[in-house]
Amino acid sequence: MSAMKMASTRRAALGVTGIAALGTVFGDRMKAAEISAMEKANLQLVNDFCASWPAHDAAKIMSFFAENCAYRMTETMEPNKGREAVTARIAGLAPNVQDFEVKDSWARGPMVINERIHRFSAGALKSWHGVGVFFLKDGKIVEWYDYTIAMERR
């Protein structure tokens, strides 16, 4: 075996050994924490909220929001602030939503983060793939900000 190939093989072995050692030392810290009852309730609320969209009922969708709510549709837009402004935005979007497919969700304290794909029956977008960040208080969504991963236009 050439000296170069031996050195490469030795480095690879040391790298694997080092990663295994870190896994042993930090393994317990790398495991996901158990979620609290509040976090479970917040996850359920956001999942129920996402599931409500295909019914196109803006009043039902708004029932998940606090009075002092805010919604930012994408990272490039200013948020809609206050119940009236958020209701107007939701009412404009709801009729075109086919579904919200929740890909992954997790909660920490009052925050829920989920990855979703929205599919639309009409409008400029066929689908939107992104991440939502929700801040909840007293069982209601206070803030909902979305961040785009990808969009499919018609």
PDB file of C-alpha atoms in Angstrom:
ATOM      1  CA  MET A   1       0.000   0.000   0.000  1.00  0.00           C
ATOM      2  CA  SER A   2       1.357   3.442  -0.886  1.00  0.00           C
ATOM      3  CA  ALA A   3       2.273   5.884   1.883  1.00  0.00           C
ATOM      4  CA  MET A   4      -0.384   8.332   0.632  1.00  0.00           C
ATOM      5  CA  LYS A   5      -3.138   5.716   0.652  1.00  0.00           C
ATOM      6  CA  MET A   6      -2.079   4.505   4.154  1.00  0.00           C
ATOM      7  CA  ALA A   7      -2.214   8.065   5.526  1.00  0.00           C
ATOM      8  CA  SER A   8      -5.641   8.579   3.976  1.00  0.00           C
ATOM      9  CA  THR A   9      -6.949   5.316   5.453  1.00  0.00           C
ATOM     10  CA  ARG A  10      -5.490   6.198   8.872  1.00  0.00           C
ATOM     11  CA  ARG A  11      -7.138   9.643   8.804  1.00  0.00           C
ATOM     12  CA  ALA A  12     -10.489   8.103   7.903  1.00  0.00           C
ATOM     13  CA  ALA A  13     -10.206   5.592  10.744  1.00  0.00           C
ATOM     14  CA  LEU A  14      -9.292   8.337  13.222  1.00  0.00           C
ATOM     15  CA  GLY A  15     -12.188  10.472  11.984  1.00  0.00           C
ATOM     16  CA  VAL A  16     -14.710   7.667  12.457  1.00  0.00           C
ATOM     17  CA  THR A  17     -13.272   6.883  15.892  1.00  0.00           C
ATOM     18  CA  GLY A  18     -13.515  10.561  16.881  1.00  0.00           C
ATOM     19  CA  ILE A  19     -17.131  10.825  15.762  1.00  0.00           C
ATOM     20  CA  ALA A  20     -18.002   7.634  17.650  1.00  0.00           C
ATOM     21  CA  ALA A  21     -16.334   9.012  20.796  1.00  0.00           C
ATOM     22  CA  LEU A  22     -18.302  12.283  20.535  1.00  0.00           C
ATOM     23  CA  GLY A  23     -21.491  10.282  20.136  1.00  0.00           C
ATOM     24  CA  THR A  24     -20.705   8.358  23.302  1.00  0.00           C
ATOM     25  CA  VAL A  25     -19.880  11.472  25.321  1.00  0.00           C
ATOM     26  CA  PHE A  26     -22.696  13.710  24.027  1.00  0.00           C
ATOM     27  CA  GLY A  27     -25.251  11.061  23.044  1.00  0.00           C
ATOM     28  CA  ASP A  28     -27.659  11.891  25.855  1.00  0.00           C
ATOM     29  CA  ARG A  29     -27.547  15.585  24.976  1.00  0.00           C
ATOM     30  CA  MET A  30     -28.254  14.891  21.311  1.00  0.00           C
ATOM     31  CA  LYS A  31     -31.513  13.050  22.042  1.00  0.00           C
ATOM     32  CA  ALA A  32     -34.722  15.048  21.684  1.00  0.00           C
ATOM     33  CA  ALA A  33     -36.146  16.306  24.946  1.00  0.00           C
ATOM     34  CA  GLU A  34     -39.526  15.091  26.129  1.00  0.00           C
ATOM     35  CA  ILE A  35     -42.131  17.700  25.426  1.00  0.00           C
ATOM     36  CA  SER A  36     -44.317  19.161  28.144  1.00  0.00           C
ATOM     37  CA  ALA A  37     -48.111  19.030  28.297  1.00  0.00           C
ATOM     38  CA  MET A  38     -48.220  22.684  27.198  1.00  0.00           C
ATOM     39  CA  GLU A  39     -45.972  21.930  24.206  1.00  0.00           C
ATOM     40  CA  LYS A  40     -48.169  18.952  23.237  1.00  0.00           C
ATOM     41  CA  ALA A  41     -51.248  21.186  23.434  1.00  0.00           C
ATOM     42  CA  ASN A  42     -49.528  23.872  21.331  1.00  0.00           C
ATOM     43  CA  LEU A  43     -48.531  21.290  18.703  1.00  0.00           C
ATOM     44  CA  GLN A  44     -52.093  19.988  18.582  1.00  0.00           C
ATOM     45  CA  LEU A  45     -53.512  23.490  18.236  1.00  0.00           C
ATOM     46  CA  VAL A  46     -51.203  24.338  15.315  1.00  0.00           C
ATOM     47  CA  ASN A  47     -51.939  20.976  13.651  1.00  0.00           C
ATOM     48  CA  ASP A  48     -55.691  21.580  14.053  1.00  0.00           C
ATOM     49  CA  PHE A  49     -55.223  25.091  12.669  1.00  0.00           C
ATOM     50  CA  CYS A  50     -53.423  23.756   9.581  1.00  0.00           C
ATOM     51  CA  ALA A  51     -56.100  21.067   9.109  1.00  0.00           C
ATOM     52  CA  SER A  52     -58.860  23.716   9.172  1.00  0.00           C
ATOM     53  CA  TRP A  53     -57.772  25.505   5.985  1.00  0.00           C
ATOM     54  CA  PRO A  54     -59.266  23.213   3.287  1.00  0.00           C
ATOM     55  CA  ALA A  55     -62.789  23.940   4.635  1.00  0.00           C
ATOM     56  CA  HIS A  56     -62.329  27.578   3.436  1.00  0.00           C
ATOM     57  CA  ASP A  57     -64.007  28.898   6.605  1.00  0.00           C
ATOM     58  CA  ALA A  58     -62.185  32.114   7.549  1.00  0.00           C
ATOM     59  CA  ALA A  59     -64.131  32.428  10.829  1.00  0.00           C
ATOM     60  CA  LYS A  60     -63.047  28.929  11.892  1.00  0.00           C
ATOM     61  CA  ILE A  61     -59.436  29.649  10.900  1.00  0.00           C
ATOM     62  CA  MET A  62     -59.501  32.928  12.845  1.00  0.00           C
ATOM     63  CA  SER A  63     -60.832  31.129  15.936  1.00  0.00           C
ATOM     64  CA  PHE A  64     -57.278  29.877  16.516  1.00  0.00           C
ATOM     65  CA  PHE A  65     -55.888  33.427  16.789  1.00  0.00           C
ATOM     66  CA  ALA A  66     -55.565  35.738  19.791  1.00  0.00           C
ATOM     67  CA  GLU A  67     -57.142  39.193  19.573  1.00  0.00           C
ATOM     68  CA  ASN A  68     -53.728  40.894  19.313  1.00  0.00           C
ATOM     69  CA  CYS A  69     -52.492  38.593  16.525  1.00  0.00           C
ATOM     70  CA  ALA A  70     -49.973  39.126  13.744  1.00  0.00           C
ATOM     71  CA  TYR A  71     -49.362  37.182  10.521  1.00  0.00           C
ATOM     72  CA  ARG A  72     -46.513  37.552   8.055  1.00  0.00           C
ATOM     73  CA  MET A  73     -47.113  35.592   4.859  1.00  0.00           C
ATOM     74  CA  THR A  74     -43.454  35.521   3.749  1.00  0.00           C
ATOM     75  CA  GLU A  75     -40.115  36.790   4.938  1.00  0.00           C
ATOM     76  CA  THR A  76     -40.246  39.584   2.333  1.00  0.00           C
ATOM     77  CA  MET A  77     -43.553  41.046   3.502  1.00  0.00           C
ATOM     78  CA  GLU A  78     -44.519  43.243   6.408  1.00  0.00           C
ATOM     79  CA  PRO A  79     -46.742  41.476   8.938  1.00  0.00           C
ATOM     80  CA  ASN A  80     -50.474  42.043   9.110  1.00  0.00           C
ATOM     81  CA  LYS A  81     -51.080  43.233  12.671  1.00  0.00           C
ATOM     82  CA  GLY A  82     -54.326  43.137  14.586  1.00  0.00           C
ATOM     83  CA  ARG A  83     -57.367  40.932  14.221  1.00  0.00           C
ATOM     84  CA  GLU A  84     -58.962  42.977  11.438  1.00  0.00           C
ATOM     85  CA  ALA A  85     -55.841  42.976   9.228  1.00  0.00           C
ATOM     86  CA  VAL A  86     -55.138  39.267   9.813  1.00  0.00           C
ATOM     87  CA  THR A  87     -58.794  38.380   9.133  1.00  0.00           C
ATOM     88  CA  ALA A  88     -58.674  40.263   5.814  1.00  0.00           C
ATOM     89  CA  ARG A  89     -55.493  38.423   4.775  1.00  0.00           C
ATOM     90  CA  ILE A  90     -56.869  35.005   5.808  1.00  0.00           C
ATOM     91  CA  ALA A  91     -60.224  35.629   4.091  1.00  0.00           C
ATOM     92  CA  GLY A  92     -58.368  36.408   0.873  1.00  0.00           C
ATOM     93  CA  LEU A  93     -56.267  33.232   1.022  1.00  0.00           C
ATOM     94  CA  ALA A  94     -58.688  30.633   2.377  1.00  0.00           C
ATOM     95  CA  PRO A  95     -60.855  30.095  -0.730  1.00  0.00           C
ATOM     96  CA  ASN A  96     -57.848  28.947  -2.797  1.00  0.00           C
ATOM     97  CA  VAL A  97     -56.286  26.507  -0.308  1.00  0.00           C
ATOM     98  CA  GLN A  98     -56.585  22.832  -1.228  1.00  0.00           C
ATOM     99  CA  ASP A  99     -54.520  21.566   1.699  1.00  0.00           C
ATOM    100  CA  PHE A 100     -51.757  22.230   4.175  1.00  0.00           C
ATOM    101  CA  GLU A 101     -49.512  19.179   4.278  1.00  0.00           C
ATOM    102  CA  VAL A 102     -47.553  19.290   7.525  1.00  0.00           C
ATOM    103  CA  LYS A 103     -44.215  17.564   6.945  1.00  0.00           C
ATOM    104  CA  ASP A 104     -42.652  18.018  10.396  1.00  0.00           C
ATOM    105  CA  SER A 105     -43.431  19.895  13.614  1.00  0.00           C
ATOM    106  CA  TRP A 106     -41.789  20.544  16.945  1.00  0.00           C
ATOM    107  CA  ALA A 107     -42.458  22.684  19.982  1.00  0.00           C
ATOM    108  CA  ARG A 108     -40.352  24.417  22.592  1.00  0.00           C
ATOM    109  CA  GLY A 109     -42.190  26.378  25.245  1.00  0.00           C
ATOM    110  CA  PRO A 110     -44.702  28.718  23.594  1.00  0.00           C
ATOM    111  CA  MET A 111     -43.160  28.235  20.120  1.00  0.00           C
ATOM    112  CA  VAL A 112     -44.222  25.743  17.435  1.00  0.00           C
ATOM    113  CA  ILE A 113     -42.248  25.383  14.231  1.00  0.00           C
ATOM    114  CA  ASN A 114     -43.489  23.340  11.337  1.00  0.00           C
ATOM    115  CA  GLU A 115     -42.518  22.559   7.765  1.00  0.00           C
ATOM    116  CA  ARG A 116     -45.488  22.572   5.393  1.00  0.00           C
ATOM    117  CA  ILE A 117     -46.527  22.391   1.794  1.00  0.00           C
ATOM    118  CA  HIS A 118     -49.595  24.410   0.800  1.00  0.00           C
ATOM    119  CA  ARG A 119     -51.415  23.463  -2.373  1.00  0.00           C
ATOM    120  CA  PHE A 120     -53.723  25.950  -4.086  1.00  0.00           C
ATOM    121  CA  SER A 121     -56.685  25.410  -6.410  1.00  0.00           C
ATOM    122  CA  ALA A 122     -56.420  28.874  -7.992  1.00  0.00           C
ATOM    123  CA  GLY A 123     -54.209  31.921  -8.053  1.00  0.00           C
ATOM    124  CA  ALA A 124     -50.613  32.543  -9.097  1.00  0.00           C
ATOM    125  CA  LEU A 125     -49.151  29.729  -6.969  1.00  0.00           C
ATOM    126  CA  LYS A 126     -49.694  26.027  -7.451  1.00  0.00           C
ATOM    127  CA  SER A 127     -47.824  25.207  -4.230  1.00  0.00           C
ATOM    128  CA  TRP A 128     -45.735  26.787  -1.490  1.00  0.00           C
ATOM    129  CA  HIS A 129     -43.187  24.913   0.625  1.00  0.00           C
ATOM    130  CA  GLY A 130     -41.957  26.601   3.752  1.00  0.00           C
ATOM    131  CA  VAL A 131     -41.528  26.821   7.480  1.00  0.00           C
ATOM    132  CA  GLY A 132     -43.974  28.435   9.874  1.00  0.00           C
ATOM    133  CA  VAL A 133     -43.034  29.866  13.238  1.00  0.00           C
ATOM    134  CA  PHE A 134     -45.929  30.217  15.669  1.00  0.00           C
ATOM    135  CA  PHE A 135     -45.918  31.962  19.049  1.00  0.00           C
ATOM    136  CA  LEU A 136     -48.822  30.867  21.237  1.00  0.00           C
ATOM    137  CA  LYS A 137     -50.211  32.212  24.473  1.00  0.00           C
ATOM    138  CA  ASP A 138     -53.222  30.970  26.446  1.00  0.00           C
ATOM    139  CA  GLY A 139     -54.109  28.449  23.736  1.00  0.00           C
ATOM    140  CA  LYS A 140     -54.185  30.973  20.885  1.00  0.00           C
ATOM    141  CA  ILE A 141     -51.819  31.947  18.069  1.00  0.00           C
ATOM    142  CA  VAL A 142     -50.395  35.383  18.798  1.00  0.00           C
ATOM    143  CA  GLU A 143     -47.863  35.491  15.948  1.00  0.00           C
ATOM    144  CA  TRP A 144     -47.513  33.381  12.790  1.00  0.00           C
ATOM    145  CA  TYR A 145     -44.569  34.085  10.498  1.00  0.00           C
ATOM    146  CA  ASP A 146     -43.816  32.011   7.392  1.00  0.00           C
ATOM    147  CA  TYR A 147     -40.500  31.532   5.610  1.00  0.00           C
ATOM    148  CA  THR A 148     -40.317  30.241   2.034  1.00  0.00           C
ATOM    149  CA  ILE A 149     -38.263  27.235   0.968  1.00  0.00           C
ATOM    150  CA  ALA A 150     -39.711  26.900  -2.557  1.00  0.00           C
ATOM    151  CA  MET A 151     -42.709  27.950  -4.637  1.00  0.00           C
ATOM    152  CA  GLU A 152     -44.288  26.404  -7.703  1.00  0.00           C
ATOM    153  CA  ARG A 153     -46.030  28.938  -9.924  1.00  0.00           C
ATOM    154  CA  ARG A 154     -48.801  28.135 -12.370  1.00  0.00           C
TER     155      ARG A 154
END
